[in-house]
CSV table of N, CA and C in Angstrom, one decimal:
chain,number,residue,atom,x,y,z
A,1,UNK,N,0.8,-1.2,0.0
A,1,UNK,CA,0.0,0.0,0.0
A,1,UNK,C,0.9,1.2,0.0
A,2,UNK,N,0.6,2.3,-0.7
A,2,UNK,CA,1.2,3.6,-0.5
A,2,UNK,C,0.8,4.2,0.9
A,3,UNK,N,1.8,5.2,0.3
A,3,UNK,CA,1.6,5.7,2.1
A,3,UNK,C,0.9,7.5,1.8
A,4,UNK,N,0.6,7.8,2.4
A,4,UNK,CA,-0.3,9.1,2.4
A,4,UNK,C,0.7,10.0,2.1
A,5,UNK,N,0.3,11.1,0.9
A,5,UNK,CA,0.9,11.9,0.0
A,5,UNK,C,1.6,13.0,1.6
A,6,UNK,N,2.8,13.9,1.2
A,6,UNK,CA,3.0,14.9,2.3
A,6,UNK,C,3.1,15.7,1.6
A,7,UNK,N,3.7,15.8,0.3
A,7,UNK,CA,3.8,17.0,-0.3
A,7,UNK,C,3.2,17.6,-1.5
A,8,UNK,N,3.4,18.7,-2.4
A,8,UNK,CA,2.2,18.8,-3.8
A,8,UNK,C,2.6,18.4,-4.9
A,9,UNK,N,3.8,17.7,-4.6
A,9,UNK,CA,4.2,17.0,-5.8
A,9,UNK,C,3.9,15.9,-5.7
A,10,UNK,N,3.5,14.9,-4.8
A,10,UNK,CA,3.0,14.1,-4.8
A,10,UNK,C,1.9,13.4,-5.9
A,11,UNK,N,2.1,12.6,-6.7
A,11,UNK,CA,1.1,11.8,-7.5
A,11,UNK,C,-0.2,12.0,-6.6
A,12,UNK,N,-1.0,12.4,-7.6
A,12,UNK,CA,-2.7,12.3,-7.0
A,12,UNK,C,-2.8,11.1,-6.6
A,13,UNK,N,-4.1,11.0,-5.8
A,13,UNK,CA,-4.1,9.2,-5.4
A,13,UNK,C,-5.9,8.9,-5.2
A,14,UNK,N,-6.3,7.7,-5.2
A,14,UNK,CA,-7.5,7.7,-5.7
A,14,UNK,C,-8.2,6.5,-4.6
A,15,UNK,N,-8.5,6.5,-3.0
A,15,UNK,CA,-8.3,5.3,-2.1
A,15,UNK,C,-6.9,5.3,-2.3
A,16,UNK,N,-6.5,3.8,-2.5
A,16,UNK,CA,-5.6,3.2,-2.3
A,16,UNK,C,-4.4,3.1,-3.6
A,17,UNK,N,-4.5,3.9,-5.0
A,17,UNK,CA,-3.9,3.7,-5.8
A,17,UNK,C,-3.6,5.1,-6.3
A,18,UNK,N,-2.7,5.1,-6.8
A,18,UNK,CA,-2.2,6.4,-7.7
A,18,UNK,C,-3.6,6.4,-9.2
A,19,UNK,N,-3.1,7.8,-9.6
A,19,UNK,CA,-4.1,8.0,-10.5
A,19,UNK,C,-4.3,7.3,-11.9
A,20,UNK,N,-2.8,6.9,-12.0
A,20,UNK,CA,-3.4,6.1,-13.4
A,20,UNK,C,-3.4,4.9,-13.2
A,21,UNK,N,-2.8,4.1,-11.4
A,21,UNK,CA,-3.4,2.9,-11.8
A,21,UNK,C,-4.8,3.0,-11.6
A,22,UNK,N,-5.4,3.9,-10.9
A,22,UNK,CA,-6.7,3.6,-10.9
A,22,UNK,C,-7.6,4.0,-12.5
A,23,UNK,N,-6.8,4.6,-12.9
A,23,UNK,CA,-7.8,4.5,-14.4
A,23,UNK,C,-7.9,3.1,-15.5
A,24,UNK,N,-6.5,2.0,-14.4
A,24,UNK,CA,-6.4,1.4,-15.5
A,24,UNK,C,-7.5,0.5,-14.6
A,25,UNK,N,-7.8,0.4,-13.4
A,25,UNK,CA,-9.2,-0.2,-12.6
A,25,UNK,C,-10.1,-0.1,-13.0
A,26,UNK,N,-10.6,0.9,-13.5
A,26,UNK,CA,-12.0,1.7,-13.9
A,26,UNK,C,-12.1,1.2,-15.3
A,27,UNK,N,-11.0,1.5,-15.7
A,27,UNK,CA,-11.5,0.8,-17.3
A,27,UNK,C,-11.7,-1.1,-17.4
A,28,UNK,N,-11.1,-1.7,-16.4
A,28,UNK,CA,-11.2,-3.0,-16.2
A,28,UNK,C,-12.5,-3.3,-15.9
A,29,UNK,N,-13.0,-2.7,-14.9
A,29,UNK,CA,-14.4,-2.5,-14.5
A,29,UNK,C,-15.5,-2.1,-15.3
A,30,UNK,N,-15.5,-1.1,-16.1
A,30,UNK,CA,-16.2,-0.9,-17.1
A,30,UNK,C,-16.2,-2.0,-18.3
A,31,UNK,N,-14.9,-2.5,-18.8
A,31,UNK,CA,-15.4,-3.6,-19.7
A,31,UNK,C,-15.9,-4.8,-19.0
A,32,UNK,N,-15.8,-4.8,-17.5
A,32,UNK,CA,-16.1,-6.1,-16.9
A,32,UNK,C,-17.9,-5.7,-17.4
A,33,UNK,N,-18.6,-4.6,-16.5
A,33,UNK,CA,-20.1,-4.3,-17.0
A,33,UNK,C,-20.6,-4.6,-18.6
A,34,UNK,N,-19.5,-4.5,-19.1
A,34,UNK,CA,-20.4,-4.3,-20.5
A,34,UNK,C,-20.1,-5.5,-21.4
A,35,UNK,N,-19.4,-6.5,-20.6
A,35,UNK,CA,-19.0,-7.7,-21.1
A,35,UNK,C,-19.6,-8.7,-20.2
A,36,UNK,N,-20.1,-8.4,-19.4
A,36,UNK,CA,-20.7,-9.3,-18.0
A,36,UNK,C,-19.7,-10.5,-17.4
A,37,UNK,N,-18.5,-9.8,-17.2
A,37,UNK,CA,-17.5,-11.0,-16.2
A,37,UNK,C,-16.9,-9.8,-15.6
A,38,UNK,N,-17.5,-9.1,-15.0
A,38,UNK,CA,-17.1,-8.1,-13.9
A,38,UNK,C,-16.0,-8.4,-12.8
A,39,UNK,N,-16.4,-10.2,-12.2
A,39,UNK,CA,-15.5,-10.7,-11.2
A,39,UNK,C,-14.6,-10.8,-11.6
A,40,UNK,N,-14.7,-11.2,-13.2
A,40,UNK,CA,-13.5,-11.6,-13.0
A,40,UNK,C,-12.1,-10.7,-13.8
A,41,UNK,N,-12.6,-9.7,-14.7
A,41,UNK,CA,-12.4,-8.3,-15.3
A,41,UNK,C,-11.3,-7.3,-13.6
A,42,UNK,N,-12.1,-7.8,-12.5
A,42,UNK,CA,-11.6,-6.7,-11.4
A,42,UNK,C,-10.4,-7.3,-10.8
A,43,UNK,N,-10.4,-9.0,-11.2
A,43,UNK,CA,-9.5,-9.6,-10.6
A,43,UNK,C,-7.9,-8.9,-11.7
A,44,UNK,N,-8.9,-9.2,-12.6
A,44,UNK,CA,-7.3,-9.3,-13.7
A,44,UNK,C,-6.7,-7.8,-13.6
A,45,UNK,N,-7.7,-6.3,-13.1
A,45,UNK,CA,-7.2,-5.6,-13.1
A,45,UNK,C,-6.6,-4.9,-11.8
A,46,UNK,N,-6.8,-6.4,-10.8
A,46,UNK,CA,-6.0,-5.3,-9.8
A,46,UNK,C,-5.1,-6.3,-9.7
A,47,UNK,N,-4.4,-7.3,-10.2
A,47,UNK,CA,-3.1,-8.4,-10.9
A,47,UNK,C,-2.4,-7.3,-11.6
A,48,UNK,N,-3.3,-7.1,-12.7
A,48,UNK,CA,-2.5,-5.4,-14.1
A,48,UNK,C,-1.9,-4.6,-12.6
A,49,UNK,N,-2.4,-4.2,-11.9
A,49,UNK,CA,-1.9,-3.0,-11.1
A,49,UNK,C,-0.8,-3.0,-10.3
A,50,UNK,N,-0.9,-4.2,-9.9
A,50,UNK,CA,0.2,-5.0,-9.0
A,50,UNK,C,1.6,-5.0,-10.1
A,51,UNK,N,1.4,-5.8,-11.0
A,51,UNK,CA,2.7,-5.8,-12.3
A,51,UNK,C,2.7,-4.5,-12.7
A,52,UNK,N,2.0,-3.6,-12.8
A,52,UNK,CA,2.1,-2.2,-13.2
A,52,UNK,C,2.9,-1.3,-12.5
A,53,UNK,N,2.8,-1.7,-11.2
A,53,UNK,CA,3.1,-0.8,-10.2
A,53,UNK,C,4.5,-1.1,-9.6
A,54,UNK,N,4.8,-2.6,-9.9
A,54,UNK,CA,6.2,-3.1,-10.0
A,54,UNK,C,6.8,-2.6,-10.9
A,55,UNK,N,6.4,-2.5,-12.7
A,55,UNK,CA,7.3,-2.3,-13.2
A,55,UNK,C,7.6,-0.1,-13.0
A,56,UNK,N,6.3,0.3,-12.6
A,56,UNK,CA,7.0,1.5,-12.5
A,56,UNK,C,7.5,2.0,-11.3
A,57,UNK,N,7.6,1.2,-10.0
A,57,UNK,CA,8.8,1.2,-9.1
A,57,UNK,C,10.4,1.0,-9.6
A,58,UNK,N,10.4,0.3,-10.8
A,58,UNK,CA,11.6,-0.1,-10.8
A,58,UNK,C,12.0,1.1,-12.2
A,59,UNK,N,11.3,1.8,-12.6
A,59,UNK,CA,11.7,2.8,-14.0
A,59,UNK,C,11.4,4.0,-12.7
A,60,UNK,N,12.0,5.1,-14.2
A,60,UNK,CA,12.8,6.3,-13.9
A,60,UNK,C,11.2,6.9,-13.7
A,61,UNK,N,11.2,8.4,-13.3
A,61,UNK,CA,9.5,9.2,-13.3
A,61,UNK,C,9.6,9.5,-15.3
A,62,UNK,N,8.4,9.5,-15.4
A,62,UNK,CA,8.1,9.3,-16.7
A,62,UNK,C,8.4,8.3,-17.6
A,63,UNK,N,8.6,7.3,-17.1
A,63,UNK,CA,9.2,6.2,-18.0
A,63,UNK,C,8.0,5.5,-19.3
A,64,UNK,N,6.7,5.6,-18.8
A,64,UNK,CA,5.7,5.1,-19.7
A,64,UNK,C,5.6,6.3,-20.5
A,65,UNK,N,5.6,7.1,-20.3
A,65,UNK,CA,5.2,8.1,-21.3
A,65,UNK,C,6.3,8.3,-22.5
A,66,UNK,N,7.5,8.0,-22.1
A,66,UNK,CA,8.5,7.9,-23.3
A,66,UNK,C,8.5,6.8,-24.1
A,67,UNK,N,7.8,6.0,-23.6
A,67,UNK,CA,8.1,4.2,-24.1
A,67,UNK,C,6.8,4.3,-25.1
A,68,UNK,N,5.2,5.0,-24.6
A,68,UNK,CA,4.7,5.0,-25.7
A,68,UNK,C,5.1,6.1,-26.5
A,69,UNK,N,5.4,7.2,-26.3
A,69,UNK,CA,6.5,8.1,-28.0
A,69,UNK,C,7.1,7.5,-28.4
A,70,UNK,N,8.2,6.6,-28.0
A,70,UNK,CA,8.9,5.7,-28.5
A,70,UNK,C,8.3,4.7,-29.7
A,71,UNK,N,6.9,3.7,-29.4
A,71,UNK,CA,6.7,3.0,-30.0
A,71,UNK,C,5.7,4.1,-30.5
A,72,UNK,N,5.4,5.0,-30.9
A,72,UNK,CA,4.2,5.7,-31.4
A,72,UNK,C,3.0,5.8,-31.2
A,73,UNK,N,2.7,5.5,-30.2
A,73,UNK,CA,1.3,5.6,-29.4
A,73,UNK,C,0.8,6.8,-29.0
A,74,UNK,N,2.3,7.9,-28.6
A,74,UNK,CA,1.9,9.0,-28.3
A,74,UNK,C,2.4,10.2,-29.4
A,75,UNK,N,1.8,10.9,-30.3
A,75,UNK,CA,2.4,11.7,-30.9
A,75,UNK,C,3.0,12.8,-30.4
A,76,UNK,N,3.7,14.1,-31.0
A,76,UNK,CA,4.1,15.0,-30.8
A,76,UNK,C,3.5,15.8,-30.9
A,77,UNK,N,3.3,17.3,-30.3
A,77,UNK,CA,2.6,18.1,-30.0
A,77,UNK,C,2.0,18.9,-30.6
A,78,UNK,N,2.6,18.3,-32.3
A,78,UNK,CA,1.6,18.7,-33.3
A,78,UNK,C,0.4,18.1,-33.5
A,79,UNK,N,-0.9,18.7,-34.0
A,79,UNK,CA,-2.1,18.0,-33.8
A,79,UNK,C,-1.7,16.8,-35.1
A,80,UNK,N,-1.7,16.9,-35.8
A,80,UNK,CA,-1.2,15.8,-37.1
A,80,UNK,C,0.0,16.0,-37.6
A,81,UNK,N,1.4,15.0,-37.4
A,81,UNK,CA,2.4,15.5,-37.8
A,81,UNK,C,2.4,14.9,-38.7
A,82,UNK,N,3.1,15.8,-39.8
A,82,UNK,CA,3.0,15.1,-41.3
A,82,UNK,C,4.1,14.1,-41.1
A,83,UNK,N,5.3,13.7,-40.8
A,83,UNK,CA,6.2,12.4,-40.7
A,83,UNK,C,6.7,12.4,-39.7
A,84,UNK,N,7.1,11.0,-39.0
A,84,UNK,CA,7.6,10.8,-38.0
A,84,UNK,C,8.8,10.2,-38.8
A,85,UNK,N,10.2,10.6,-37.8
A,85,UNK,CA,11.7,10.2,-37.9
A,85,UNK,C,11.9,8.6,-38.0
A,86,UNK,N,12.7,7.9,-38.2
A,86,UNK,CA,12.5,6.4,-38.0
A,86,UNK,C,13.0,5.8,-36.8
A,87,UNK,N,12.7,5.2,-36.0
A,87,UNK,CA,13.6,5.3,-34.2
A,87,UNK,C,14.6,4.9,-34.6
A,88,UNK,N,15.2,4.1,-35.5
A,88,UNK,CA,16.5,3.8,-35.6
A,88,UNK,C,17.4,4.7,-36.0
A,89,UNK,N,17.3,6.1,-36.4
A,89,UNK,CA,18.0,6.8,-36.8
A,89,UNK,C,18.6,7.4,-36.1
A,90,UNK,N,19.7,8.0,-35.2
A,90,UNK,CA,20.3,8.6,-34.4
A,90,UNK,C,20.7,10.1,-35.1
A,91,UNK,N,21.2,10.0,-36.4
A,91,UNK,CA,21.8,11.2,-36.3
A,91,UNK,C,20.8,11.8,-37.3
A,92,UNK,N,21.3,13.4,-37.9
A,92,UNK,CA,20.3,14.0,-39.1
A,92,UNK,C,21.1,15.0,-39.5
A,93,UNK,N,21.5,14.5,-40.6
A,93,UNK,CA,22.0,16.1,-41.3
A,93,UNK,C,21.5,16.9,-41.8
């Protein structure tokens, strides 16, 4: 269990979980409703939380957010960028 936030930097927290694991809760829960295996939807998503929350104990702050820019999940802060670079490229003349 986390321990109760002391300062304003602190990650929001939601009960007993930070805020995006709890989003990834709520979405588990929501498809459990609209798929009718709710039990077992809440099981798997508080397992996701548990592995979630290990692997972002052991990464740097922001580590998910680079990994999806990385694989392209997240774009750049253009609304539509007309090309993306190729990850394997390092340099650019």
């Amino acid at each position: 269990m986390r321990d109760i936030p002391n300062h304003l930097d602190d990650p929001q927290q939601v009960l007993f979980w930070e805020f995006d694991e709890f989003i990834l809760l709520a979405i588990m829960f929501g498809l459990g409703i609209i798929l009718n295996y709710l039990g077992t939807l809440l099981i798997i998503g508080l397992v996701g939380i548990k592995f979630y929350r290990k692997i972002k104990d052991r990464q740097a702050n922001g580590f998910l957010p680079h990994l999806l820019y990385w694989y392209g999940a997240l774009g750049s802060s253009e609304n539509y960028p007309t090309s993306k670079p190729l990850s394997f490229i390092r340099r650019f003349f």
